């Protein structure tokens, strides 16, 4: 490696970066101090790299990422994940979807035995009254139902897709349906846009988007847009990246991604403005809410909005994909694999899944804007509405659309 030259342009670049730091109004608060700490942690990462004489920007370490995820598939999940006992289908989805993004072939992500065992395990999380719980014997929840079905879609075998009991899934979804058009997440549970997105995704994958399922959904989503253009979880709530994703992706399902139709339900221009303001000037990654810190998972939750709201392929994006790419690759890779929220915290499977999904979106936008992304560094293309590799979604669509559904 050649040492970094401390040229004029290097110093100009550094001065520019200092200007991008959040302005100091000499009235420090807890959040302004936290913001400054994050910015300094990025400077510290750069300094370590400069001291090591690394001249070239880092690249995504695919092998290291794969090793981290493969260890989890082989049962080596770190102890602190015990807190995710009620999120076991989520762990399956995060891990195998991330592996899928990293793979350079269209071959199945899991070997035959692991695939069969995973299908069997996910089946054991399902309930006779419909839907999937967070583990065997746990009550069904819209979010774990989404996760289990998404994991089965990544596996993609006939056995995986056949294992979904559509009649009981349909009765679970109808049981969650609320008079205002939304869905609750579980029996007597809370009602917010997550429930609606998870229910619509499950129904869309399995070809069960009946009028009973879609009734009132558009009105509910329209009631969630805040004065600043973003979407909150419930009417009157603060705009939030995750909920905005759920709202827009739900509209894509309901309107078949027709932006003219979607624009009659929510104000897309103010939503895009709100979303573009979530990209941090200094860090390049996204925050989830105004005045919050950067976090790599919003690379997907907010980054996917730009992929869903493009009028046509190739249209310039309102986000800066190169800066998003730089944040993820320079600052979010764990030394032993996995992706982290930000420097100073350890990697986990959730952030690995969503940071890599966001990286796939950033790479796609960079390529469309004429930037060169070497093919060996590219991740697979995703369908932003479902967060699945486009080929997996196509396969699921073909499988279920050949099997019309009639509720009993
Ligand atoms: Zn996060």
Tab-separated table of C-alpha atoms and ligand atoms in Angstrom:
chain	number	residue	atom	x	y	z
A	1	UNK	CA	0.000	0.000	0.000
A	2	UNK	CA	1.232	3.506	-0.825
A	3	UNK	CA	1.103	6.196	1.867
A	4	UNK	CA	-1.477	8.963	1.650
A	5	UNK	CA	-0.028	12.075	0.111
A	6	UNK	CA	-0.796	15.129	2.181
A	7	UNK	CA	-1.458	17.164	-0.933
A	8	UNK	CA	-3.348	20.410	-1.283
A	9	UNK	CA	-6.422	18.519	-2.437
A	10	UNK	CA	-6.208	16.266	0.632
A	11	UNK	CA	-6.331	19.315	2.914
A	12	UNK	CA	-9.084	20.900	0.849
A	13	UNK	CA	-11.071	17.662	1.223
A	14	UNK	CA	-10.546	17.692	4.977
A	15	UNK	CA	-11.652	21.351	5.259
A	16	UNK	CA	-14.757	20.506	3.244
A	17	UNK	CA	-15.561	17.644	5.584
A	18	UNK	CA	-15.180	19.953	8.599
A	19	UNK	CA	-17.715	22.283	7.002
A	20	UNK	CA	-20.143	19.387	6.669
A	21	UNK	CA	-20.141	18.729	10.396
A	22	UNK	CA	-23.333	19.780	12.190
A	23	UNK	CA	-23.131	23.513	12.996
A	24	UNK	CA	-22.071	24.369	16.520
A	25	UNK	CA	-24.412	27.048	17.877
A	26	UNK	CA	-22.523	27.144	21.204
A	27	UNK	CA	-25.594	25.849	22.983
A	28	UNK	CA	-24.689	22.202	23.552
A	29	UNK	CA	-27.452	19.719	24.345
A	30	UNK	CA	-27.374	15.987	24.936
A	31	UNK	CA	-28.260	15.352	21.288
A	32	UNK	CA	-25.769	17.888	19.856
A	33	UNK	CA	-23.012	16.285	21.958
A	34	UNK	CA	-24.017	12.806	20.743
A	35	UNK	CA	-23.976	14.063	17.134
A	36	UNK	CA	-20.493	15.526	17.599
A	37	UNK	CA	-19.266	12.252	19.112
A	38	UNK	CA	-20.444	10.319	16.040
A	39	UNK	CA	-18.721	12.786	13.714
A	40	UNK	CA	-15.505	12.515	15.714
A	41	UNK	CA	-15.710	8.715	15.656
A	42	UNK	CA	-15.752	8.876	11.850
A	43	UNK	CA	-12.711	11.161	11.866
A	44	UNK	CA	-11.004	8.678	14.197
A	45	UNK	CA	-11.719	5.806	11.769
A	46	UNK	CA	-10.238	7.865	8.923
A	47	UNK	CA	-7.160	8.674	11.043
A	48	UNK	CA	-6.561	4.965	11.774
A	49	UNK	CA	-6.786	4.198	8.080
A	50	UNK	CA	-4.497	7.095	7.140
A	51	UNK	CA	-1.954	6.039	9.782
A	52	UNK	CA	-1.959	2.540	8.302
A	53	UNK	CA	-1.099	4.117	4.946
A	54	UNK	CA	-4.218	2.863	3.207
A	55	UNK	CA	-4.516	5.036	0.166
A	56	UNK	CA	-7.419	3.365	-1.564
A	57	UNK	CA	-10.934	3.531	-0.182
A	58	UNK	CA	-11.978	0.306	1.517
A	59	UNK	CA	-14.190	-2.211	-0.270
A	60	UNK	CA	-16.980	-4.428	1.005
A	61	UNK	CA	-15.341	-7.513	2.515
A	62	UNK	CA	-17.691	-10.113	1.075
A	63	UNK	CA	-15.787	-13.158	2.357
A	64	UNK	CA	-15.702	-11.814	5.896
A	65	UNK	CA	-19.456	-11.036	5.732
A	66	UNK	CA	-20.204	-14.519	4.444
A	67	UNK	CA	-18.124	-16.152	7.192
A	68	UNK	CA	-20.001	-14.172	9.859
A	69	UNK	CA	-23.373	-15.251	8.439
A	70	UNK	CA	-22.350	-18.868	7.690
A	71	UNK	CA	-21.268	-19.295	11.309
A	72	UNK	CA	-24.808	-18.306	12.334
A	73	UNK	CA	-26.346	-20.785	9.870
A	74	UNK	CA	-24.145	-23.449	11.484
A	75	UNK	CA	-25.604	-22.607	14.899
A	76	UNK	CA	-22.870	-20.283	16.176
A	77	UNK	CA	-25.077	-17.381	17.217
A	78	UNK	CA	-23.567	-15.177	19.904
A	79	UNK	CA	-25.037	-15.453	23.407
A	80	UNK	CA	-26.429	-11.943	23.563
A	81	UNK	CA	-28.972	-12.853	20.869
A	82	UNK	CA	-30.917	-14.800	23.505
A	83	UNK	CA	-32.962	-11.583	23.825
A	84	UNK	CA	-34.334	-12.319	20.360
A	85	UNK	CA	-36.103	-15.515	21.438
A	86	UNK	CA	-39.380	-14.086	20.105
A	87	UNK	CA	-37.792	-13.062	16.804
A	88	UNK	CA	-36.515	-16.412	15.525
A	89	UNK	CA	-38.096	-16.151	12.039
A	90	UNK	CA	-36.487	-12.699	11.811
A	91	UNK	CA	-33.052	-14.189	12.486
A	92	UNK	CA	-33.675	-16.707	9.683
A	93	UNK	CA	-34.670	-13.955	7.251
A	94	UNK	CA	-31.896	-11.484	8.158
A	95	UNK	CA	-29.195	-14.131	7.860
A	96	UNK	CA	-30.264	-15.914	4.677
A	97	UNK	CA	-31.344	-12.760	2.835
A	98	UNK	CA	-27.955	-11.162	3.600
A	99	UNK	CA	-26.214	-14.332	2.362
A	100	UNK	CA	-28.327	-14.182	-0.793
A	101	UNK	CA	-27.253	-10.574	-1.475
A	102	UNK	CA	-23.583	-11.556	-1.151
A	103	UNK	CA	-23.804	-14.620	-3.372
A	104	UNK	CA	-22.676	-14.258	-6.970
A	105	UNK	CA	-24.864	-17.067	-8.279
A	106	UNK	CA	-28.587	-17.770	-8.518
A	107	UNK	CA	-28.066	-21.105	-6.760
A	108	UNK	CA	-30.044	-21.766	-3.540
A	109	UNK	CA	-28.600	-19.958	-0.521
A	110	UNK	CA	-28.768	-23.019	1.746
A	111	UNK	CA	-27.683	-26.596	1.077
A	112	UNK	CA	-30.478	-29.150	0.782
A	113	UNK	CA	-30.364	-30.413	4.375
A	114	UNK	CA	-30.194	-26.923	5.941
A	115	UNK	CA	-32.959	-25.754	3.638
A	116	UNK	CA	-35.223	-28.658	4.695
A	117	UNK	CA	-34.433	-28.100	8.377
A	118	UNK	CA	-35.169	-24.362	8.102
A	119	UNK	CA	-38.510	-24.994	6.362
A	120	UNK	CA	-39.394	-27.502	9.093
A	121	UNK	CA	-38.359	-25.050	11.812
A	122	UNK	CA	-40.408	-22.200	10.317
A	123	UNK	CA	-43.394	-24.548	10.039
A	124	UNK	CA	-43.012	-25.261	13.771
A	125	UNK	CA	-43.376	-21.480	14.402
A	126	UNK	CA	-46.776	-21.421	12.640
A	127	UNK	CA	-50.090	-21.767	14.466
A	128	UNK	CA	-53.211	-23.729	13.503
A	129	UNK	CA	-55.251	-20.528	13.799
A	130	UNK	CA	-52.974	-18.945	11.195
A	131	UNK	CA	-49.798	-16.880	11.026
A	132	UNK	CA	-46.353	-17.419	12.510
A	133	UNK	CA	-45.124	-16.679	16.023
A	134	UNK	CA	-41.640	-15.653	17.139
A	135	UNK	CA	-40.741	-19.285	17.900
A	136	UNK	CA	-42.458	-22.670	18.379
A	137	UNK	CA	-45.497	-22.294	20.674
A	138	UNK	CA	-45.491	-18.475	20.532
A	139	UNK	CA	-48.556	-16.447	19.484
A	140	UNK	CA	-48.802	-15.319	15.876
A	141	UNK	CA	-47.662	-11.794	15.065
A	142	UNK	CA	-47.816	-9.886	11.764
A	143	UNK	CA	-44.088	-9.061	11.896
A	144	UNK	CA	-42.884	-12.632	12.491
A	145	UNK	CA	-45.375	-13.804	9.852
A	146	UNK	CA	-43.737	-11.373	7.406
A	147	UNK	CA	-40.283	-12.610	8.438
A	148	UNK	CA	-41.148	-16.327	8.149
A	149	UNK	CA	-42.754	-15.908	4.712
A	150	UNK	CA	-39.878	-13.727	3.485
A	151	UNK	CA	-37.361	-16.355	4.665
A	152	UNK	CA	-39.334	-19.053	2.830
A	153	UNK	CA	-39.302	-16.864	-0.302
A	154	UNK	CA	-35.488	-16.587	-0.112
A	155	UNK	CA	-35.209	-20.388	0.251
A	156	UNK	CA	-37.582	-20.519	-2.734
A	157	UNK	CA	-37.959	-24.308	-3.108
A	158	UNK	CA	-41.366	-25.881	-3.825
A	159	UNK	CA	-41.178	-27.439	-0.370
A	160	UNK	CA	-40.660	-23.975	1.215
A	161	UNK	CA	-43.526	-22.324	-0.646
A	162	UNK	CA	-45.869	-25.322	-0.227
A	163	UNK	CA	-45.302	-25.176	3.525
A	164	UNK	CA	-47.340	-21.940	3.726
A	165	UNK	CA	-50.918	-22.846	4.707
A	166	UNK	CA	-52.824	-20.183	2.770
A	167	UNK	CA	-56.280	-20.872	4.283
A	168	UNK	CA	-55.128	-20.412	7.879
A	169	UNK	CA	-52.844	-17.481	6.920
A	170	UNK	CA	-55.834	-15.803	5.286
A	171	UNK	CA	-58.036	-16.263	8.368
A	172	UNK	CA	-55.215	-14.814	10.538
A	173	UNK	CA	-54.966	-11.734	8.283
A	174	UNK	CA	-58.761	-11.240	8.237
A	175	UNK	CA	-58.783	-11.599	12.045
A	176	UNK	CA	-56.199	-8.790	12.293
A	177	UNK	CA	-58.201	-6.490	9.957
A	178	UNK	CA	-59.538	-3.349	11.673
A	179	UNK	CA	-62.574	-1.170	10.827
A	180	UNK	CA	-60.289	1.742	9.779
A	181	UNK	CA	-58.620	-0.430	7.102
A	182	UNK	CA	-55.427	-1.104	9.076
A	183	UNK	CA	-54.250	-4.412	10.598
A	184	UNK	CA	-53.313	-5.076	14.197
A	185	UNK	CA	-50.041	-6.929	14.694
A	186	UNK	CA	-51.504	-9.662	16.908
A	187	UNK	CA	-54.821	-10.571	18.602
A	188	UNK	CA	-55.729	-7.486	20.704
A	189	UNK	CA	-52.344	-5.962	19.822
A	190	UNK	CA	-51.386	-2.501	18.623
A	191	UNK	CA	-52.427	-1.212	15.224
A	192	UNK	CA	-49.920	0.657	13.122
A	193	UNK	CA	-48.557	0.751	9.585
A	194	UNK	CA	-46.155	-2.150	10.308
A	195	UNK	CA	-49.153	-4.491	10.671
A	196	UNK	CA	-50.583	-3.242	7.364
A	197	UNK	CA	-47.309	-3.620	5.449
A	198	UNK	CA	-46.658	-7.103	6.873
A	199	UNK	CA	-50.216	-8.254	6.113
A	200	UNK	CA	-50.203	-6.857	2.564
A	201	UNK	CA	-46.807	-8.418	1.825
A	202	UNK	CA	-47.922	-11.842	3.067
A	203	UNK	CA	-51.136	-11.585	1.010
A	204	UNK	CA	-49.307	-10.278	-2.062
A	205	UNK	CA	-46.696	-13.059	-2.086
A	206	UNK	CA	-49.359	-15.749	-1.706
A	207	UNK	CA	-51.817	-14.266	-4.244
A	208	UNK	CA	-54.488	-13.460	-1.641
A	209	UNK	CA	-54.945	-9.695	-2.111
A	210	UNK	CA	-58.747	-9.952	-1.948
A	211	UNK	CA	-61.036	-6.884	-1.596
A	212	UNK	CA	-61.525	-7.880	2.082
A	213	UNK	CA	-57.770	-7.601	2.674
A	214	UNK	CA	-57.235	-4.317	0.809
A	215	UNK	CA	-60.428	-2.565	2.047
A	216	UNK	CA	-59.665	0.844	3.566
A	217	UNK	CA	-55.857	0.455	3.437
A	218	UNK	CA	-55.339	3.501	1.197
A	219	UNK	CA	-57.435	5.736	3.491
A	220	UNK	CA	-55.506	4.505	6.523
A	221	UNK	CA	-52.140	5.241	4.878
A	222	UNK	CA	-53.327	8.674	3.772
A	223	UNK	CA	-54.167	9.472	7.434
A	224	UNK	CA	-50.534	8.829	8.494
A	225	UNK	CA	-48.670	11.486	6.485
A	226	UNK	CA	-47.326	14.194	8.752
A	227	UNK	CA	-47.061	17.954	8.044
A	228	UNK	CA	-43.385	17.502	7.078
A	229	UNK	CA	-44.101	14.870	4.402
A	230	UNK	CA	-42.958	11.727	6.245
A	231	UNK	CA	-45.191	8.978	7.615
A	232	UNK	CA	-45.744	8.038	11.253
A	233	UNK	CA	-46.856	4.694	12.685
A	234	UNK	CA	-50.344	5.911	13.606
A	235	UNK	CA	-52.332	9.069	12.741
A	236	UNK	CA	-50.712	12.112	14.395
A	237	UNK	CA	-47.382	10.384	15.088
A	238	UNK	CA	-43.948	11.801	14.247
A	239	UNK	CA	-42.510	10.918	10.811
A	240	UNK	CA	-40.165	7.949	10.975
A	241	UNK	CA	-38.006	6.181	8.379
A	242	UNK	CA	-39.254	2.666	9.150
A	243	UNK	CA	-42.930	3.633	9.128
A	244	UNK	CA	-42.466	5.750	5.992
A	245	UNK	CA	-40.969	2.695	4.297
A	246	UNK	CA	-43.948	0.554	5.384
A	247	UNK	CA	-46.421	3.186	4.124
A	248	UNK	CA	-44.813	3.662	0.714
A	249	UNK	CA	-44.150	-0.063	0.143
A	250	UNK	CA	-47.794	-0.792	1.077
A	251	UNK	CA	-48.958	1.758	-1.499
A	252	UNK	CA	-46.694	0.136	-4.099
A	253	UNK	CA	-48.487	-3.171	-3.426
A	254	UNK	CA	-51.947	-1.556	-3.490
A	255	UNK	CA	-51.310	0.599	-6.604
A	256	UNK	CA	-48.988	-1.786	-8.452
A	257	UNK	CA	-46.234	0.870	-8.066
A	258	UNK	CA	-48.213	3.348	-10.202
A	259	UNK	CA	-46.899	6.697	-8.938
A	260	UNK	CA	-49.825	8.663	-10.424
A	261	UNK	CA	-52.192	6.536	-8.332
A	262	UNK	CA	-49.963	6.767	-5.241
A	263	UNK	CA	-49.744	10.552	-5.641
A	264	UNK	CA	-53.529	10.784	-5.219
A	265	UNK	CA	-53.263	9.173	-1.778
A	266	UNK	CA	-50.226	10.919	-0.290
A	267	UNK	CA	-48.163	13.979	-1.249
A	268	UNK	CA	-45.148	12.328	-2.874
A	269	UNK	CA	-43.168	15.537	-3.389
A	270	UNK	CA	-43.145	16.495	0.296
A	271	UNK	CA	-42.405	12.871	1.185
A	272	UNK	CA	-39.361	12.844	-1.103
A	273	UNK	CA	-38.165	16.109	0.398
A	274	UNK	CA	-38.533	14.735	3.912
A	275	UNK	CA	-36.640	11.578	2.883
A	276	UNK	CA	-33.780	13.465	1.216
A	277	UNK	CA	-33.328	15.546	4.377
A	278	UNK	CA	-32.635	12.317	6.295
A	279	UNK	CA	-29.259	11.859	4.545
A	280	UNK	CA	-26.642	13.209	6.936
A	281	UNK	CA	-24.398	15.943	5.498
A	282	UNK	CA	-21.246	14.717	7.186
A	283	UNK	CA	-21.747	10.974	7.616
A	284	UNK	CA	-23.478	10.224	4.279
A	285	UNK	CA	-25.746	7.585	5.869
A	286	UNK	CA	-29.357	8.160	6.886
A	287	UNK	CA	-31.008	9.030	10.175
A	288	UNK	CA	-34.499	7.650	10.888
A	289	UNK	CA	-36.013	10.851	12.327
A	290	UNK	CA	-35.197	14.550	12.434
A	291	UNK	CA	-32.374	15.355	14.871
A	292	UNK	CA	-31.449	11.697	15.430
A	293	UNK	CA	-28.100	10.030	14.791
A	294	UNK	CA	-27.047	8.211	11.645
A	295	UNK	CA	-27.828	4.466	11.666
A	296	UNK	CA	-26.963	1.987	8.894
A	297	UNK	CA	-30.340	0.203	8.955
A	298	UNK	CA	-31.972	3.363	7.536
A	299	UNK	CA	-29.778	2.884	4.462
A	300	UNK	CA	-32.533	0.469	3.528
A	301	UNK	CA	-35.632	1.924	5.248
A	302	UNK	CA	-35.017	5.406	3.785
A	303	UNK	CA	-32.776	4.457	0.824
A	304	UNK	CA	-35.481	2.113	-0.546
A	305	UNK	CA	-37.913	5.073	-0.714
A	306	UNK	CA	-35.828	6.596	-3.511
A	307	UNK	CA	-35.854	3.302	-5.401
A	308	UNK	CA	-39.650	2.984	-5.043
A	309	UNK	CA	-40.458	6.617	-5.894
A	310	UNK	CA	-38.538	6.972	-9.156
A	311	UNK	CA	-40.748	7.893	-12.085
A	312	UNK	CA	-38.508	5.977	-14.448
A	313	UNK	CA	-35.279	3.980	-14.306
A	314	UNK	CA	-32.246	6.200	-14.676
A	315	UNK	CA	-33.953	9.296	-13.244
A	316	UNK	CA	-31.467	11.131	-10.983
A	317	UNK	CA	-32.035	10.221	-7.366
A	318	UNK	CA	-32.668	12.729	-4.589
A	319	UNK	CA	-30.146	10.862	-2.452
A	320	UNK	CA	-26.378	10.798	-2.927
A	321	UNK	CA	-25.642	7.098	-3.430
A	322	UNK	CA	-21.825	7.484	-3.381
A	323	UNK	CA	-21.915	9.063	0.049
A	324	UNK	CA	-24.262	6.357	1.335
A	325	UNK	CA	-21.881	3.754	-0.106
A	326	UNK	CA	-18.941	5.465	1.631
A	327	UNK	CA	-20.684	5.499	5.010
A	328	UNK	CA	-21.531	1.797	4.816
A	329	UNK	CA	-18.238	0.551	3.450
A	330	UNK	CA	-15.858	2.851	5.362
A	331	UNK	CA	-17.525	2.960	8.743
A	332	UNK	CA	-20.006	0.106	9.222
A	333	UNK	CA	-18.029	-3.078	8.511
A	334	UNK	CA	-17.127	-5.093	11.583
A	335	UNK	CA	-13.480	-6.188	11.834
A	336	UNK	CA	-14.607	-9.832	11.979
A	337	UNK	CA	-17.507	-9.525	9.545
A	338	UNK	CA	-21.059	-8.312	9.895
A	339	UNK	CA	-22.306	-4.747	9.608
A	340	UNK	CA	-22.889	-2.355	12.501
A	341	UNK	CA	-25.184	0.592	13.075
A	342	UNK	CA	-22.238	3.019	13.411
A	343	UNK	CA	-18.612	3.002	14.662
A	344	UNK	CA	-18.298	2.029	18.306
A	345	UNK	CA	-21.065	-0.590	18.390
A	346	UNK	CA	-20.798	-4.248	17.497
A	347	UNK	CA	-22.234	-5.803	14.342
A	348	UNK	CA	-25.488	-7.750	14.496
A	349	UNK	CA	-27.635	-9.722	12.047
A	350	UNK	CA	-30.362	-7.066	11.789
A	351	UNK	CA	-27.920	-4.327	10.765
A	352	UNK	CA	-26.027	-6.744	8.508
A	353	UNK	CA	-29.270	-7.467	6.636
A	354	UNK	CA	-30.455	-3.883	6.278
A	355	UNK	CA	-27.047	-2.237	5.749
A	356	UNK	CA	-26.303	-4.696	2.912
A	357	UNK	CA	-29.804	-4.169	1.483
A	358	UNK	CA	-29.120	-0.397	1.540
A	359	UNK	CA	-25.726	-0.976	-0.061
A	360	UNK	CA	-27.394	-2.894	-2.895
A	361	UNK	CA	-29.700	0.099	-3.495
A	362	UNK	CA	-26.766	2.562	-3.353
A	363	UNK	CA	-24.738	0.483	-5.825
A	364	UNK	CA	-27.663	0.264	-8.224
A	365	UNK	CA	-28.151	4.068	-8.117
A	366	UNK	CA	-24.384	4.635	-8.570
A	367	UNK	CA	-24.343	2.390	-11.650
A	368	UNK	CA	-27.355	4.230	-13.092
A	369	UNK	CA	-25.591	7.544	-12.519
A	370	UNK	CA	-22.595	6.274	-14.493
A	371	UNK	CA	-20.241	5.463	-11.611
A	372	UNK	CA	-18.158	2.352	-11.846
A	373	UNK	CA	-18.885	-0.335	-9.242
A	374	UNK	CA	-16.529	-3.283	-9.907
A	375	UNK	CA	-18.553	-6.423	-10.573
A	376	UNK	CA	-16.808	-8.437	-7.827
A	377	UNK	CA	-17.985	-5.862	-5.254
A	378	UNK	CA	-21.592	-5.758	-6.419
A	379	UNK	CA	-24.403	-7.148	-4.352
A	380	UNK	CA	-27.493	-8.705	-5.867
A	381	UNK	CA	-30.285	-6.440	-7.011
A	382	UNK	CA	-33.287	-6.245	-4.693
A	383	UNK	CA	-36.972	-5.546	-5.175
A	384	UNK	CA	-37.311	-2.601	-2.756
A	385	UNK	CA	-41.009	-3.273	-2.033
A	386	UNK	CA	-40.352	-6.715	-0.525
A	387	UNK	CA	-36.621	-6.566	0.213
A	388	UNK	CA	-35.929	-9.781	-1.654
A	389	UNK	CA	-33.504	-10.437	-4.501
A	390	UNK	CA	-35.541	-9.651	-7.654
A	391	UNK	CA	-35.246	-13.271	-8.910
A	392	UNK	CA	-36.632	-14.653	-5.614
A	393	UNK	CA	-39.644	-12.352	-5.810
A	394	UNK	CA	-40.244	-13.319	-9.466
A	395	UNK	CA	-40.136	-17.003	-8.550
A	396	UNK	CA	-42.642	-16.553	-5.693
A	397	UNK	CA	-44.919	-14.531	-7.979
A	398	UNK	CA	-44.853	-17.250	-10.650
A	399	UNK	CA	-45.423	-20.013	-8.102
A	400	UNK	CA	-48.514	-18.537	-6.430
A	401	UNK	CA	-50.039	-16.821	-9.446
A	402	UNK	CA	-50.413	-20.235	-11.008
A	403	UNK	CA	-52.484	-21.173	-7.942
A	404	UNK	CA	-55.582	-18.981	-7.583
A	405	UNK	CA	-56.918	-18.662	-4.040
A	406	UNK	CA	-60.520	-19.089	-2.913
A	407	UNK	CA	-61.227	-18.357	0.765
A	408	UNK	CA	-63.219	-21.131	2.453
B	1	LIG	ZN1	-30.507	0.607	13.270
